[in-house]
Short mmCIF file of C-alpha atoms in Angstrom, two decimals:
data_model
loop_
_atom_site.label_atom_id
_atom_site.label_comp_id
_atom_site.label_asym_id
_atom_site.label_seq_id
_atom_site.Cartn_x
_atom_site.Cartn_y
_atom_site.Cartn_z
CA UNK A 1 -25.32 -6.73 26.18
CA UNK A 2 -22.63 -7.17 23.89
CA UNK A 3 -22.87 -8.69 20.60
CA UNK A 4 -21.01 -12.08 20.31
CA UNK A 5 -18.74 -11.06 16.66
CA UNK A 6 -19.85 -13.28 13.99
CA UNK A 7 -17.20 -14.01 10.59
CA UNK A 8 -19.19 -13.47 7.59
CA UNK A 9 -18.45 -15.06 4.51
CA UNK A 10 -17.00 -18.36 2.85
CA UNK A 11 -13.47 -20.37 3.24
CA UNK A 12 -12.82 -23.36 2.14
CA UNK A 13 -12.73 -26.10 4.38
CA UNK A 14 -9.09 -26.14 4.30
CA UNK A 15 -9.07 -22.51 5.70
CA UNK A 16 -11.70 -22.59 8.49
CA UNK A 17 -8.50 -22.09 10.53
CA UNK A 18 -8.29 -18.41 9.19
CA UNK A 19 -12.04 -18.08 10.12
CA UNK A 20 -11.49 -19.16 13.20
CA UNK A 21 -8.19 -16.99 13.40
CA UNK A 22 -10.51 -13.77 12.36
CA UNK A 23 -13.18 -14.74 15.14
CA UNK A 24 -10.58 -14.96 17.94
CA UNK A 25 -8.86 -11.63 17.28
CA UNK A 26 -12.47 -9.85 17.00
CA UNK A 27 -13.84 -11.65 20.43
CA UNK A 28 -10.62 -10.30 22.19
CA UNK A 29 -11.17 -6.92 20.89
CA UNK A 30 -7.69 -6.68 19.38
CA UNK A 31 -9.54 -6.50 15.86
CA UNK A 32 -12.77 -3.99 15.91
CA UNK A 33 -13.53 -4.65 12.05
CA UNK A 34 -11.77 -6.61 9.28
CA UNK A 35 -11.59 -8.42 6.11
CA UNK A 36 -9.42 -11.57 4.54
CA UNK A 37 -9.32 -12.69 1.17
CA UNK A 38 -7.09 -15.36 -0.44
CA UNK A 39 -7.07 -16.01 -4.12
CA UNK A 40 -5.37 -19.20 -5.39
CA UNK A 41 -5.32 -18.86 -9.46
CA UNK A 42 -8.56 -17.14 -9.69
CA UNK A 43 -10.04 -19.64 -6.59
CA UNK A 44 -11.92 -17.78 -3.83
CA UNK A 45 -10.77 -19.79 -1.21
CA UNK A 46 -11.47 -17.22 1.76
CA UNK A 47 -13.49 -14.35 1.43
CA UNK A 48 -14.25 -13.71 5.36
CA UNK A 49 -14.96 -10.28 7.42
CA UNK A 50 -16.60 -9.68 10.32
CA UNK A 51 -17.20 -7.44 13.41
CA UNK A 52 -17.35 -3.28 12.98
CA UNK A 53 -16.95 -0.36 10.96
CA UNK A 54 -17.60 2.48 13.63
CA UNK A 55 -15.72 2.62 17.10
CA UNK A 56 -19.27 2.92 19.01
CA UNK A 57 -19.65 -0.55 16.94
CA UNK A 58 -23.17 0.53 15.82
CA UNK A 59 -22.47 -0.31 12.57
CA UNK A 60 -21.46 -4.06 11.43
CA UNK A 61 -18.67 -4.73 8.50
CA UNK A 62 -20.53 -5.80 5.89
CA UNK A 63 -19.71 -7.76 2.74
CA UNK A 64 -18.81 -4.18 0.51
CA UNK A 65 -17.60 -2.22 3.25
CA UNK A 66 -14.32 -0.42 2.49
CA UNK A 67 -11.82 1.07 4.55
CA UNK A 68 -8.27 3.55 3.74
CA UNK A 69 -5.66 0.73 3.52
CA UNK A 70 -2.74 3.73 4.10
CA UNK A 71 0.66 2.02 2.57
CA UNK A 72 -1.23 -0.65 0.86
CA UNK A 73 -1.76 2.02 -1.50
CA UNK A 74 1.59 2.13 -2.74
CA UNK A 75 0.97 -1.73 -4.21
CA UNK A 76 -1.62 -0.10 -6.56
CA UNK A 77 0.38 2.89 -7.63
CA UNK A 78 3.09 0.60 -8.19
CA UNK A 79 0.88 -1.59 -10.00
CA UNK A 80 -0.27 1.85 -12.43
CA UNK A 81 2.91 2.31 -12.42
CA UNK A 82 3.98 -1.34 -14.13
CA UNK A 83 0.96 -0.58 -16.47
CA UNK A 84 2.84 1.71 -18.41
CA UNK A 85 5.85 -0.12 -18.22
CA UNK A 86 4.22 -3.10 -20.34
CA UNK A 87 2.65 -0.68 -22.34
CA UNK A 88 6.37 1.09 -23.43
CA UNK A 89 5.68 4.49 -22.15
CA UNK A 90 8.00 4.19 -19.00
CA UNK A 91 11.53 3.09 -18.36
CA UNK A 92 12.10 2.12 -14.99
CA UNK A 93 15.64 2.91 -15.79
CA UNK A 94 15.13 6.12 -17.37
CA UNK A 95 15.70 9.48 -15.02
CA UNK A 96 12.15 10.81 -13.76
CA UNK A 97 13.30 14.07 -15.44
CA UNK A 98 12.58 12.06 -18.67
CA UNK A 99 8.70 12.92 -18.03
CA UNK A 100 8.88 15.40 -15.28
CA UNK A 101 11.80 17.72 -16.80
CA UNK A 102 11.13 19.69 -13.45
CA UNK A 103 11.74 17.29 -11.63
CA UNK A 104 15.78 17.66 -12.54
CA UNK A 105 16.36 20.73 -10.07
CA UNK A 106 18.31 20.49 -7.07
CA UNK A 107 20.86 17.52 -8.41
CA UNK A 108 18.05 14.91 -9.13
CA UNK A 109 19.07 14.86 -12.56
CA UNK A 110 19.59 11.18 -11.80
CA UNK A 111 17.42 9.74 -9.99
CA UNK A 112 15.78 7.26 -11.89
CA UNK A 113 11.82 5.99 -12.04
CA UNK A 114 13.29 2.62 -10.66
CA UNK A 115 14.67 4.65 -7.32
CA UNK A 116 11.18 6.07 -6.39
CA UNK A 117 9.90 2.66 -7.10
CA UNK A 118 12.73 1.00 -4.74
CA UNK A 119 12.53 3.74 -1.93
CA UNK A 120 16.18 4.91 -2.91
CA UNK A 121 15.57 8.00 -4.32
CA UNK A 122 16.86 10.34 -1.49
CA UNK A 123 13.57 11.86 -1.95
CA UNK A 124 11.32 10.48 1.10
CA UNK A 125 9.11 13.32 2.15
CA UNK A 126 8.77 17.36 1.83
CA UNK A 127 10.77 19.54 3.17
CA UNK A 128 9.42 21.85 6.12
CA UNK A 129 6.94 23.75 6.45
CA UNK A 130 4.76 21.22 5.34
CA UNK A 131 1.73 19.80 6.62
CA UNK A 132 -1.21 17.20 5.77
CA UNK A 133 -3.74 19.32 4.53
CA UNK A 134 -1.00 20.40 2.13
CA UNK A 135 -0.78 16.79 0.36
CA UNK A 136 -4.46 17.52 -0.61
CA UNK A 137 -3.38 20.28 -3.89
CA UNK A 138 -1.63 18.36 -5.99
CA UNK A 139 -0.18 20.79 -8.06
CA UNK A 140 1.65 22.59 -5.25
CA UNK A 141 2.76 19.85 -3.70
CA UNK A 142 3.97 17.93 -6.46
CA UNK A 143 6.10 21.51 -7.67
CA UNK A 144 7.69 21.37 -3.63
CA UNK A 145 8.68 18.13 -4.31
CA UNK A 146 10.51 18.94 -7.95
CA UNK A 147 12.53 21.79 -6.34
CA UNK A 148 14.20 20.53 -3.31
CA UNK A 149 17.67 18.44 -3.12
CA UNK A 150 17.52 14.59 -2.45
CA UNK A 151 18.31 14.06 1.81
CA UNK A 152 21.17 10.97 0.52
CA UNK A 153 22.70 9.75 -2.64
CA UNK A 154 20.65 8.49 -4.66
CA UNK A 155 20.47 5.06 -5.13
CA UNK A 156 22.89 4.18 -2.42
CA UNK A 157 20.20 3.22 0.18
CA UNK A 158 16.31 2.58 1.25
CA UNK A 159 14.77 5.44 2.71
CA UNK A 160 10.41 4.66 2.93
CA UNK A 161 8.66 7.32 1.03
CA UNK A 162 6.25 7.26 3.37
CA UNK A 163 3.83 9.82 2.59
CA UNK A 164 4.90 11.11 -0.57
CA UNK A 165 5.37 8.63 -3.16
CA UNK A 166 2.05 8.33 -4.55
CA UNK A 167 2.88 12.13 -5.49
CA UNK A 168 6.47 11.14 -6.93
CA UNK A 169 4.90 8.38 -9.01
CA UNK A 170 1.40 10.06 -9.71
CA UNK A 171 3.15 13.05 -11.23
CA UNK A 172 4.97 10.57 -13.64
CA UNK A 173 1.69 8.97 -14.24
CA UNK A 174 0.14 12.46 -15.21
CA UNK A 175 2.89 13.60 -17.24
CA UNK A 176 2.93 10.46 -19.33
CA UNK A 177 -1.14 9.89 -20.03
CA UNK A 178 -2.62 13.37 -19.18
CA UNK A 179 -4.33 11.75 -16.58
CA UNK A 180 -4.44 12.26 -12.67
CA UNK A 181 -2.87 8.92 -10.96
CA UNK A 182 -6.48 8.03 -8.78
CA UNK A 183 -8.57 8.19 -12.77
CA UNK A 184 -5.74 6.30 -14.24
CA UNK A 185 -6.24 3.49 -11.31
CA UNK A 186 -10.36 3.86 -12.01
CA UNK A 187 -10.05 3.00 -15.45
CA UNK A 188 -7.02 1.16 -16.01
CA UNK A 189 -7.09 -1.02 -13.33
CA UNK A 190 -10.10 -1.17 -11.17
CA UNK A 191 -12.63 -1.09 -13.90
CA UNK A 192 -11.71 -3.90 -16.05
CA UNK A 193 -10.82 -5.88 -13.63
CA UNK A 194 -14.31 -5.20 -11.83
CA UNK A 195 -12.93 -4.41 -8.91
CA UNK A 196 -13.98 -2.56 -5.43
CA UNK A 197 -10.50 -0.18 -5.62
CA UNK A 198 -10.20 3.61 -5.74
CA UNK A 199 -7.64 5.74 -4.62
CA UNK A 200 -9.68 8.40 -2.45
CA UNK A 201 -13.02 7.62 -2.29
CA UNK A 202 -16.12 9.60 -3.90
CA UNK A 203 -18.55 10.91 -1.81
CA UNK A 204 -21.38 8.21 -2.54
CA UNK A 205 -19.09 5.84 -1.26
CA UNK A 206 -19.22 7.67 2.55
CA UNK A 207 -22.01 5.47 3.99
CA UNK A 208 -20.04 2.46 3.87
CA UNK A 209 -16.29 3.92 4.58
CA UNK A 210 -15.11 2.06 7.90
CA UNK A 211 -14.18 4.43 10.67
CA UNK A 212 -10.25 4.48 11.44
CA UNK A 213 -9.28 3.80 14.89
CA UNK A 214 -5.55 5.49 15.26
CA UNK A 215 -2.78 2.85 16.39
CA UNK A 216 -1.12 4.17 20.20
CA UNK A 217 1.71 6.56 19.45
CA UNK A 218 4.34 5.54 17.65
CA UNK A 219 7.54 4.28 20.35
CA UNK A 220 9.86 6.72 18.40
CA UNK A 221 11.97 9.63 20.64
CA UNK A 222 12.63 11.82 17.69
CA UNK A 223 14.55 14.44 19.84
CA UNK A 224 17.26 11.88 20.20
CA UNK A 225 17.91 11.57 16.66
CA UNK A 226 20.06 14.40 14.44
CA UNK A 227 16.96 16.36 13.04
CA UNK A 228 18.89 16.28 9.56
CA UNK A 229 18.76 12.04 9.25
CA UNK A 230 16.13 11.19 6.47
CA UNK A 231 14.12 9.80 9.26
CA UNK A 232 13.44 12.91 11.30
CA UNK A 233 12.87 14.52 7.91
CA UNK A 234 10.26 11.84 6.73
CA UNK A 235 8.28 11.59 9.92
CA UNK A 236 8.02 15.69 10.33
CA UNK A 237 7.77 16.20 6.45
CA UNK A 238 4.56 16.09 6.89
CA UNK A 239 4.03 14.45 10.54
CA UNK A 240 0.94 11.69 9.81
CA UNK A 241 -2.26 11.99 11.42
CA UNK A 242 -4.00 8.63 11.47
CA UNK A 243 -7.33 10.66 11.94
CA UNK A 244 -7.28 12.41 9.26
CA UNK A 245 -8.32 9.63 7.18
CA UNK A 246 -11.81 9.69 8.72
CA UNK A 247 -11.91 13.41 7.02
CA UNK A 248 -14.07 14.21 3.67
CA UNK A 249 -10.49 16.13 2.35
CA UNK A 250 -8.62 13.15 2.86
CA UNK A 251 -10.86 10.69 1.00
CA UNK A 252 -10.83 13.13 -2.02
CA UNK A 253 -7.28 13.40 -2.29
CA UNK A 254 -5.21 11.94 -4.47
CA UNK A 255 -2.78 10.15 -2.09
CA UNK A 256 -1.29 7.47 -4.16
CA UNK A 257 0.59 6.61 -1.21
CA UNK A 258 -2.17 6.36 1.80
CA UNK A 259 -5.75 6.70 0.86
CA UNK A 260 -6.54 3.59 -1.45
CA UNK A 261 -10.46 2.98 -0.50
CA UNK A 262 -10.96 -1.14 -0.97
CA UNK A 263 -11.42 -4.23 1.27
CA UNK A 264 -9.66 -7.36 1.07
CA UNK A 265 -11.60 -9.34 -1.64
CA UNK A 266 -10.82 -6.21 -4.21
CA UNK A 267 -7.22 -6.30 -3.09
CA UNK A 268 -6.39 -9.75 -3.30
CA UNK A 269 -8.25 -10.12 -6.93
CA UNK A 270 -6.61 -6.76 -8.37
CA UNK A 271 -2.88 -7.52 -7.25
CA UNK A 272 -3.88 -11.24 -8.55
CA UNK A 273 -2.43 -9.68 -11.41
CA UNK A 274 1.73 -10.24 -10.52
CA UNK A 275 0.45 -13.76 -9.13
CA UNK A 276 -1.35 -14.83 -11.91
CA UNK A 277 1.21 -14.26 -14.71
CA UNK A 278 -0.55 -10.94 -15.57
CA UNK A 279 -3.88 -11.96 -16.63
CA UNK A 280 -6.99 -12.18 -14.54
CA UNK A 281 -10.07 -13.82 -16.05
CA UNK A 282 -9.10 -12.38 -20.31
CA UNK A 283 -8.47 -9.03 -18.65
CA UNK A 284 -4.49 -8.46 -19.11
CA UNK A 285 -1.98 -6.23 -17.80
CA UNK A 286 1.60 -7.29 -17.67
CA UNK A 287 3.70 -9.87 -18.98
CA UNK A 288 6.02 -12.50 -17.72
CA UNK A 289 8.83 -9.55 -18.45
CA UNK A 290 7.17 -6.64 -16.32
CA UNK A 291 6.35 -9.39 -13.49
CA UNK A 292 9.98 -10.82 -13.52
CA UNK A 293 11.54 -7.01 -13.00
CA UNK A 294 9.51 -6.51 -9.86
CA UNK A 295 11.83 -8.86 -7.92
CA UNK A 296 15.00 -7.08 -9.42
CA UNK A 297 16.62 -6.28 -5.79
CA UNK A 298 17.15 -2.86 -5.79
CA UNK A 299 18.21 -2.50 -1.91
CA UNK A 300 18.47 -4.72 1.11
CA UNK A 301 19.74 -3.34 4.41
CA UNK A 302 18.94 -0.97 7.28
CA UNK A 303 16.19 1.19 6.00
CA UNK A 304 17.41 4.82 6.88
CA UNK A 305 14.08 6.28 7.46
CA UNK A 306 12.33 2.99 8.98
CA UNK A 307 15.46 1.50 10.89
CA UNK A 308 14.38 -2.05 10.63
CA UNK A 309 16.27 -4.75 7.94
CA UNK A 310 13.83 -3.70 4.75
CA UNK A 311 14.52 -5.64 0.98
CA UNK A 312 13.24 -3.62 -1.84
CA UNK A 313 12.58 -5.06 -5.30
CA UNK A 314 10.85 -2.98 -7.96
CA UNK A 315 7.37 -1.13 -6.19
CA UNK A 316 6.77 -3.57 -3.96
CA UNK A 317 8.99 -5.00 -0.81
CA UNK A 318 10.49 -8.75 -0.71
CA UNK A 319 11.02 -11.15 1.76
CA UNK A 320 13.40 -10.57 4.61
CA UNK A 321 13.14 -12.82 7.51
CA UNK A 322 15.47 -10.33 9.89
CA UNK A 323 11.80 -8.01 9.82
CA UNK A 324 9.13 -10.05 9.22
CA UNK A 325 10.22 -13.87 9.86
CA UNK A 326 6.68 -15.36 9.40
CA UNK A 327 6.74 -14.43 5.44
CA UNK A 328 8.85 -17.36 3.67
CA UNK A 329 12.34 -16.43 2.18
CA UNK A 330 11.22 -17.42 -1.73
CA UNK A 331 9.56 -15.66 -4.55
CA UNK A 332 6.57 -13.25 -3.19
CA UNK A 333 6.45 -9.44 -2.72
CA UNK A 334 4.41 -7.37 -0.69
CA UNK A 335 3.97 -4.18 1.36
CA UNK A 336 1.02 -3.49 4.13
CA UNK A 337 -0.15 -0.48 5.44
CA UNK A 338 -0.14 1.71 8.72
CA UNK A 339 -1.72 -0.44 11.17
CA UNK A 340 -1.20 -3.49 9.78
CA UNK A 341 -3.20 -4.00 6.37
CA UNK A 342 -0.92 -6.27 4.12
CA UNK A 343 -1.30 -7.96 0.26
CA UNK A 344 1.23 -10.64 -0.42
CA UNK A 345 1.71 -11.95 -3.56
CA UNK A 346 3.14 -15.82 -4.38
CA UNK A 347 3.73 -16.12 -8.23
CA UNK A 348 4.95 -19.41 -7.73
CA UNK A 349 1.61 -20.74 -6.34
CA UNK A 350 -0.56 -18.42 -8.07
CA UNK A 351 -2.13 -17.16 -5.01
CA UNK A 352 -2.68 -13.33 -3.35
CA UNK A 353 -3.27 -12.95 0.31
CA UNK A 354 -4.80 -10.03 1.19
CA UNK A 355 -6.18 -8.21 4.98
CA UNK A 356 -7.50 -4.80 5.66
CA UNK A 357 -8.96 -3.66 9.19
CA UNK A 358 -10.03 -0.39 10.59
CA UNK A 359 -8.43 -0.57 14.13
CA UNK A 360 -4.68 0.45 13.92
CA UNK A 361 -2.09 -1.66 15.06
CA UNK A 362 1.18 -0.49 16.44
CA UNK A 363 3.59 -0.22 14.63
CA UNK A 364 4.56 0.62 10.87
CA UNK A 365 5.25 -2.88 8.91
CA UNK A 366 2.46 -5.46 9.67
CA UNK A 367 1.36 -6.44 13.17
CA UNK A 368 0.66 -9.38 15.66
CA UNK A 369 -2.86 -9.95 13.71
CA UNK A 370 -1.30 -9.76 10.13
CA UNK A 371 1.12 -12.15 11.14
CA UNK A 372 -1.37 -14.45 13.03
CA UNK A 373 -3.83 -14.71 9.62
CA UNK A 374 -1.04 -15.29 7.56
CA UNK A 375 0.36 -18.10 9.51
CA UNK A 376 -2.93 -19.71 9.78
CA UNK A 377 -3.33 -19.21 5.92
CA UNK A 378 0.44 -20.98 5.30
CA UNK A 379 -0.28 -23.50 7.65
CA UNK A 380 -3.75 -24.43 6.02
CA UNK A 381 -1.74 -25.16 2.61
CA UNK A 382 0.46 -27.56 5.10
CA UNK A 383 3.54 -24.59 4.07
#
């Protein structure tokens, strides 16, 4: 006999809606295992997960299980990214080359940190032959990267660096601090805050990894599209295997753009950071200034490798109701994962929203259950 799915954790009462949100999708069986935190200036006011980390559901989510959050990744890089920003050793407005004279070859010259950031850089994946296992050696990869040509003018439009910007921005990382992007993360980042974050994930972390459930195939003919667009090139460059994550390589690689390790009450405190002003409990890293540039639009339009309406500030994506109507048109960024893991961030109201879940969702930005939990959450605040 089954096991009636139990949410674990606290909400306040305002928010037993999102419990009860979190309890429907994991009766249906639309949600195998999953977590849900909100953080309203430094208030826990849900910190909920429930059901399953293993697809034979043997094993129940527990309160420090973790699970790869794919694209939700990219917020933390970004975030590393900021760091040095604040701290003067990047310009976002400075050409990568700056710091990664390599980098120059081909006619990127150019290209500028702030167009990696923004998805703009022409540079959204790596050129064939090239395959997953090959993200794992840094060093390699990161050199194929700095020789070939941007696929469009840089600059000019959004193309999602889906796999490989963790590797465009982690390089910059290295050559600035001598440090590889998932250490820089470890003790910038996760360890003063105190946070439950790691890009990768060490091996005495294994016993509590939840097992990834790949979404169905993606509805995307690829044959009917020129194989030169930036699209073809992205999604072959390498093509993404959802169950690769559940590999010891994967988890430790240093994918600033997939493999972040975490659950939801890690992410939502962490990324607390834009929210908050830039300081969480004494522990500070950016300023009003650094926030502020993160909602500098840097694209809005028909993304050319995603082919949905996209809005790009700085590192993270902004509202744009033509995609995702449920998020409201004001002041918040955000990006999700594969499958439908999302943080959202609300400077206004001081408050980070943040899901994670093992079992794949359709889709590439957000899904059905990302969408119901955060309508529950803006409804609870009467929004």
């Amino acid at each position: 006999m089954t096991e009636t799915p139990r949410v674990h954790g606290n909400t306040d009462p305002r928010f037993d809606s999102v419990r009860d949100a979190l309890a429907e999708q994991l009766a249906s069986g639309e949600e195998l295992g999953a977590a849900i935190a909100v953080d309203i200036d430094g208030e826990v006011v849900v910190d909920i997960w429930g059901g399953h980390r293993d697809a034979a559901r043997t094993l129940p989510w527990e309160r420090d299980t973790i699970v790869n959050v794919w694209s939700t990744t990219k917020e933390i890089t970004a975030l590393a990214v900021l760091v040095l920003v604040e701290r003067g050793l990047v310009d976002l407005h400075a050409p990568v080359a700056t710091y990664w004279p390599e980098f120059a070859q081909n006619g990127k010259a150019d290209i500028e940190v702030r167009h990696i950031m923004a998805h703009t850089s022409g540079v959204s994946g790596w050129d064939q032959p090239f395959t997953v296992p090959d993200m794992y050696d840094w060093d390699s990869s990161v050199e194929h990267l700095a020789r070939q040509a941007p696929w469009w003018e840089p600059g000019t439009a959004s193309g999602y660096h889906a796999q490989n910007q963790g590797h465009l921005l982690g390089e910059i990382v290295r050559r600035v601090t001598g440090t590889h992007l998932k250490r820089f993360v470890a003790d910038e980042i996760a360890r003063p805050l105190g946070a439950d974050l790691q890009i990768g994930a060490g091996p005495e972390d294994d016993d509590r990894i939840a097992e990834i459930i790949p979404p169905p195939p993606l509805d995307l003919d690829l044959s009917t599209i020129s194989p030169d667009s930036p699209m073809v090139k992205t999604f072959t460059g390498p093509a993404a295997s959802a169950s690769a994550a559940n590999t010891v390589e994967w988890r430790r690689a240093d994918l600033g753009a997939l493999n972040g390790h975490t659950n939801a009450r890690a992410l939502a405190r962490t990324l607390s950071v834009i929210s908050r002003g830039g300081t969480v409990d004494g522990v500070t890293l950016l300023s009003d200034k650094t926030i502020d540039q993160i909602f500098d639009e840097q694209a809005r339009g028909i993304d050319l490798v995603l082919g949905v309406p996209l809005r790009w500030g700085i590192g993270f994506g902004l509202p744009e109701p033509a995609t995702l109507p449920y998020l409201p048109d004001e002041r918040i960024c955000f990006w999700g994962g594969w499958g439908g893991s999302m943080t959202i961030m609300f400077p206004l109201q001081k408050m980070t929203v943040s899901y994670v879940m093992n079992k794949m969702a359709p889709g590439i930005i957000g899904s059905e259950r990302s969408a119901a939990y955060a309508n529950a959450i803006f409804a609870s605040l009467g929004t």
